[in-house]
Coordinates of C-alpha atoms and ligand atoms in Angstrom, one line a residue:
M213 CA 0.0 0.0 0.0
L214 CA 1.6 3.2 -1.1
A215 CA 1.9 5.8 1.7
N216 CA 3.9 8.9 2.6
G217 CA 6.4 8.6 5.5
I218 CA 4.5 10.7 8.0
E219 CA 2.5 8.2 9.9
M220 CA 5.1 5.4 9.7
L221 CA 7.8 7.6 11.2
K222 CA 5.5 9.0 13.9
A223 CA 4.6 5.4 14.9
A224 CA 8.3 4.4 14.8
K225 CA 9.2 7.3 17.1
A226 CA 6.5 6.4 19.6
G227 CA 7.3 2.7 19.4
H228 CA 11.1 3.2 19.7
Y229 CA 12.1 1.4 16.5
A230 CA 13.4 2.5 13.1
V231 CA 11.8 2.1 9.6
G232 CA 14.4 0.9 7.0
Q233 CA 15.0 2.8 3.9
F234 CA 16.4 0.4 1.3
N235 CA 17.8 2.0 -1.9
I236 CA 16.6 0.4 -5.1
N237 CA 18.4 0.0 -8.4
N238 CA 16.3 -2.2 -10.6
L239 CA 13.3 -4.5 -10.7
E240 CA 14.9 -7.3 -8.7
W241 CA 15.9 -4.9 -5.9
T242 CA 12.4 -3.5 -5.7
K243 CA 10.8 -6.9 -5.7
A244 CA 13.2 -8.2 -3.0
V245 CA 12.5 -5.3 -0.7
L246 CA 8.7 -5.4 -1.1
Q247 CA 8.5 -9.1 -0.6
V248 CA 10.6 -9.1 2.6
A249 CA 8.7 -6.1 4.0
E250 CA 5.4 -7.9 3.4
E251 CA 6.7 -11.2 4.8
L252 CA 7.9 -9.4 8.0
K253 CA 4.9 -7.1 8.2
A254 CA 7.2 -4.1 8.2
P255 CA 6.6 -0.6 6.9
V256 CA 9.3 0.2 4.4
I257 CA 10.8 3.1 2.5
L258 CA 12.2 2.6 -1.0
G259 CA 15.1 5.1 -1.5
V260 CA 15.7 6.3 -5.1
S261 CA 18.8 8.4 -5.7
E262 CA 18.9 10.7 -8.7
G263 CA 21.4 8.4 -10.4
A264 CA 19.3 5.3 -9.7
G265 CA 16.2 7.1 -10.9
K266 CA 17.9 8.0 -14.2
Y267 CA 19.3 4.5 -14.6
M268 CA 15.8 3.0 -14.2
G269 CA 14.3 5.2 -16.9
G270 CA 13.3 8.3 -14.8
F271 CA 11.3 8.8 -11.7
A272 CA 7.9 8.3 -13.4
T273 CA 9.1 4.9 -14.5
V274 CA 10.1 4.0 -11.0
Q275 CA 6.9 5.2 -9.5
A276 CA 4.8 3.2 -12.0
M277 CA 6.9 0.1 -11.4
V278 CA 6.5 0.3 -7.6
A279 CA 2.8 1.1 -7.8
A280 CA 2.2 -1.9 -10.2
M281 CA 4.2 -4.3 -8.0
D282 CA 2.5 -3.1 -4.9
K283 CA -0.8 -3.9 -6.5
E284 CA 0.3 -7.2 -8.3
F285 CA 1.8 -8.6 -5.1
G286 CA -1.1 -7.4 -2.9
I287 CA 1.3 -5.6 -0.6
T288 CA -0.5 -4.6 2.6
V289 CA 2.3 -2.9 4.5
P290 CA 2.9 0.9 3.9
V291 CA 5.4 1.5 1.2
C292 CA 7.0 4.9 0.6
T293 CA 8.6 6.0 -2.6
H294 CA 11.3 8.4 -1.5
L295 CA 13.8 10.5 -3.3
D296 CA 17.2 10.1 -1.7
H297 CA 19.6 13.2 -1.4
G298 CA 17.5 15.1 -3.9
T299 CA 18.6 18.4 -5.5
Y300 CA 16.1 21.2 -5.8
E301 CA 15.3 20.3 -9.4
G302 CA 15.2 16.6 -8.6
A303 CA 12.7 17.1 -5.8
Y304 CA 10.3 18.9 -8.2
K305 CA 10.7 16.0 -10.7
C306 CA 9.7 13.5 -8.0
I307 CA 6.8 15.7 -7.0
K308 CA 5.6 15.6 -10.6
A309 CA 6.3 11.9 -10.9
G310 CA 3.9 11.1 -8.0
F311 CA 6.5 9.9 -5.4
T312 CA 5.0 9.7 -1.9
S313 CA 8.0 11.4 -0.3
I314 CA 11.1 13.4 -1.1
M315 CA 14.4 14.3 0.5
F316 CA 15.9 17.6 -0.2
D317 CA 19.6 17.7 0.6
G318 CA 20.5 21.3 0.9
S319 CA 23.3 20.6 3.4
H320 CA 26.0 21.9 1.0
Y321 CA 24.3 25.3 0.8
P322 CA 24.8 28.1 3.3
I323 CA 22.2 27.6 6.0
A324 CA 20.0 30.5 4.9
E325 CA 19.7 29.1 1.4
N326 CA 19.1 25.5 2.8
I327 CA 16.3 27.0 4.9
E328 CA 14.7 28.9 2.0
K329 CA 14.7 26.0 -0.4
T330 CA 13.6 23.5 2.3
R331 CA 10.7 25.8 3.2
E332 CA 9.5 26.1 -0.4
L333 CA 9.8 22.4 -1.0
T334 CA 8.1 21.5 2.3
N335 CA 5.1 23.6 1.2
A336 CA 5.1 22.0 -2.2
A337 CA 5.3 18.5 -0.9
H338 CA 2.7 18.9 1.9
H339 CA 0.3 20.5 -0.6
L340 CA 0.3 17.2 -2.4
G341 CA 0.2 15.0 0.7
M342 CA 3.9 14.0 0.4
S343 CA 6.4 13.8 3.2
I344 CA 9.8 15.6 3.2
E345 CA 13.2 14.9 4.7
A346 CA 15.8 17.7 5.1
E347 CA 19.5 17.5 5.9
V348 CA 21.9 19.5 8.0
G349 CA 25.6 18.7 8.2
G350 CA 27.2 16.5 5.5
I351 CA 27.1 12.7 5.5
G352 CA 30.6 11.6 4.6
G353 CA 31.8 9.3 1.9
T354 CA 30.7 8.9 -1.7
E355 CA 27.2 8.0 -2.9
D356 CA 26.2 7.9 -6.5
G357 CA 29.4 9.8 -7.5
V358 CA 28.8 12.6 -5.0
T359 CA 31.5 12.9 -2.4
S360 CA 31.3 14.8 0.9
N361 CA 33.4 15.0 4.0
G362 CA 31.5 14.0 7.1
E363 CA 30.5 17.0 9.1
L364 CA 28.8 17.1 12.5
A365 CA 25.4 18.9 12.3
D366 CA 25.0 22.1 14.3
P367 CA 22.0 21.4 16.7
E368 CA 20.9 25.1 16.4
E369 CA 20.7 24.8 12.6
C370 CA 18.8 21.5 12.9
A371 CA 16.3 23.3 15.1
K372 CA 15.8 26.0 12.4
I373 CA 15.2 23.4 9.7
A374 CA 12.9 21.3 12.0
S375 CA 10.8 24.4 12.7
L376 CA 9.9 24.6 8.9
G377 CA 7.6 21.5 9.5
V378 CA 9.7 18.9 7.7
D379 CA 8.7 15.3 8.6
M380 CA 12.2 13.9 9.1
L381 CA 15.6 15.2 9.5
A382 CA 19.0 13.8 8.5
A383 CA 21.8 15.2 10.7
G384 CA 25.4 14.4 10.2
I385 CA 26.7 12.6 13.3
G386 CA 29.9 11.1 11.9
N387 CA 28.1 8.7 9.6
I388 CA 29.5 7.9 6.2
H389 CA 28.0 6.5 3.0
G390 CA 29.7 3.3 1.6
K391 CA 32.1 1.2 3.5
Y392 CA 33.4 2.5 6.9
P393 CA 37.2 3.0 7.0
A394 CA 39.1 1.0 9.5
D395 CA 40.0 4.1 11.5
W396 CA 36.4 5.4 11.6
K397 CA 35.7 7.1 15.0
G398 CA 32.1 5.9 15.3
L399 CA 28.9 7.8 15.6
S400 CA 28.8 11.0 17.7
F401 CA 26.0 10.1 20.2
E402 CA 26.7 13.5 21.8
T403 CA 25.7 15.3 18.6
L404 CA 22.7 13.0 18.1
A405 CA 21.4 13.7 21.7
A406 CA 22.0 17.4 21.3
V407 CA 20.1 17.5 17.9
Q408 CA 17.2 15.6 19.4
A409 CA 17.1 17.9 22.4
K410 CA 16.8 20.9 20.1
T411 CA 14.3 19.4 17.7
G412 CA 11.7 18.0 20.1
E413 CA 9.9 15.0 18.6
M414 CA 11.4 15.3 15.1
P415 CA 12.0 11.8 13.6
L416 CA 15.8 11.7 13.0
V417 CA 17.3 9.8 10.0
L418 CA 20.6 7.8 10.1
H419 CA 22.2 7.7 6.7
G420 CA 25.1 5.4 5.9
G421 CA 23.4 2.5 7.7
S422 CA 25.7 -0.1 6.0
G423 CA 28.4 -1.5 8.3
I424 CA 27.4 0.3 11.5
P425 CA 27.8 -2.2 14.4
A426 CA 24.4 -3.5 15.8
E427 CA 25.1 -2.0 19.2
M428 CA 25.5 1.5 17.7
I429 CA 22.3 1.1 15.7
R430 CA 20.4 0.1 18.8
K431 CA 21.8 3.1 20.8
A432 CA 21.0 5.5 17.9
I433 CA 17.4 4.3 18.0
T434 CA 17.2 4.9 21.8
L435 CA 18.4 8.5 21.1
G436 CA 15.7 9.3 18.5
V437 CA 16.7 7.8 15.2
C438 CA 13.6 6.3 13.6
K439 CA 14.6 5.9 9.9
I440 CA 17.8 4.2 8.8
N441 CA 19.1 4.2 5.3
V442 CA 20.8 1.1 3.8
N443 CA 22.3 0.9 0.3
T444 CA 25.8 -0.4 0.2
E445 CA 25.2 -3.6 2.2
C446 CA 22.5 -4.8 -0.3
Q447 CA 24.9 -4.0 -3.2
L448 CA 27.7 -6.0 -1.6
S449 CA 25.4 -9.0 -0.9
F450 CA 24.1 -9.0 -4.4
A451 CA 27.6 -8.7 -5.9
D452 CA 29.0 -11.4 -3.7
A453 CA 26.3 -14.0 -4.4
T454 CA 26.5 -13.2 -8.2
R455 CA 30.3 -13.6 -8.2
K456 CA 30.0 -17.0 -6.4
Y457 CA 27.4 -18.2 -9.0
I458 CA 29.7 -17.3 -11.9
E459 CA 32.9 -18.4 -10.2
A460 CA 31.3 -21.8 -9.7
G461 CA 30.6 -21.9 -13.4
K462 CA 26.9 -22.2 -12.9
D463 CA 26.1 -19.8 -15.7
L464 CA 27.7 -22.3 -18.1
Q465 CA 25.7 -25.3 -16.9
G466 CA 22.4 -26.0 -18.8
K467 CA 20.4 -22.8 -19.0
G468 CA 22.3 -21.2 -16.1
F469 CA 22.9 -18.1 -18.3
D470 CA 19.1 -17.3 -18.2
P471 CA 18.9 -13.9 -16.5
R472 CA 16.2 -15.3 -14.2
K473 CA 18.7 -17.9 -13.0
L474 CA 21.8 -15.7 -13.1
L475 CA 20.2 -12.9 -11.0
A476 CA 18.4 -15.3 -8.6
P477 CA 21.3 -15.8 -6.0
G478 CA 21.8 -12.0 -5.9
F479 CA 18.1 -11.5 -5.4
E480 CA 18.0 -13.9 -2.5
A481 CA 21.0 -12.3 -1.0
I482 CA 19.4 -8.9 -1.0
K483 CA 16.3 -10.4 0.7
E484 CA 18.5 -11.9 3.4
T485 CA 20.2 -8.5 4.1
V486 CA 16.9 -6.6 4.1
C487 CA 15.4 -9.2 6.5
E488 CA 18.4 -8.9 8.9
K489 CA 18.2 -5.1 8.9
I490 CA 14.5 -4.9 9.4
K491 CA 14.8 -7.3 12.4
L492 CA 17.7 -5.2 13.8
F493 CA 15.8 -2.0 13.4
G494 CA 12.8 -3.6 15.2
S495 CA 10.2 -2.6 12.5
D496 CA 9.1 -6.2 11.9
G497 CA 5.5 -6.8 12.9
K498 CA 4.8 -3.1 13.0
A499 CA 2.5 -2.9 10.0
Ligands
LIG251 P1 25.0 3.2 2.7 O1 25.2 3.0 1.3 O2 26.3 3.5 3.4 O3 24.2 2.1 3.3 O4 24.1 4.5 2.9 C1 22.8 4.6 2.3 C2 22.3 5.9 2.5 O5 22.5 6.6 3.4 C3 21.4 6.4 1.4 O6 21.1 7.8 1.6

């Protein structure tokens, strides 16, 4: 059932768990995430970066695919189609394409400009019943070719953005997209606590969810995180399972080259990763 992120995040906040955002890249990815969410009765957010949207044939194509699968599989859990790290222009494209939610990442702008653009997009999104995520403080690492140095969010700036009425806020707390380096210092729980103290009941979002130890994830949830984004771990599981299939020469046996067979191990591997994360985040059985 397609839905915006507002109710699911309010419920997560009240219930002290986090909803998983799993980024999608193609039909197999989408099907894997939807099937696991339904099996586990978990609300779910499908993250679509601008690059992934373009790769899949544009945001309207993605929205149509998700809506059709939702109907075809009889999905009963709430499913949100959410732009990930959107630009100002990308956010309008998703509004037009009928997404149920957008993220506007204005963290690289001076705070006054981030506030102005976030305010405008919040009004535009809410007018159409969509939810909106904003960002303060950069998330480190590289995603979709965009590199940023991690930067701890300023709680005062977070409070200003939260006061615009956004539905969820991503604040940099030492988290990084992609693999965490061996010398990573860990999440700054001090920053997280300060951000939540200044933003009241605002649902906080933890980006870079891949590779964060389970204990840190649990602690972040106790401090107010109620949406966690995962991309890299699904990519790694897919690649690993596909490599094993090919290295074992299975694509050369019988009709093993059939894409439905070739992509099956990777598809199952994504399902396993999504299942593991949903259980860790505590959102299973919540829809
Ligand atoms: P990872 O790729 O590190 O899991 O991060 C995903 C993310 O934060 C998407 O916005």
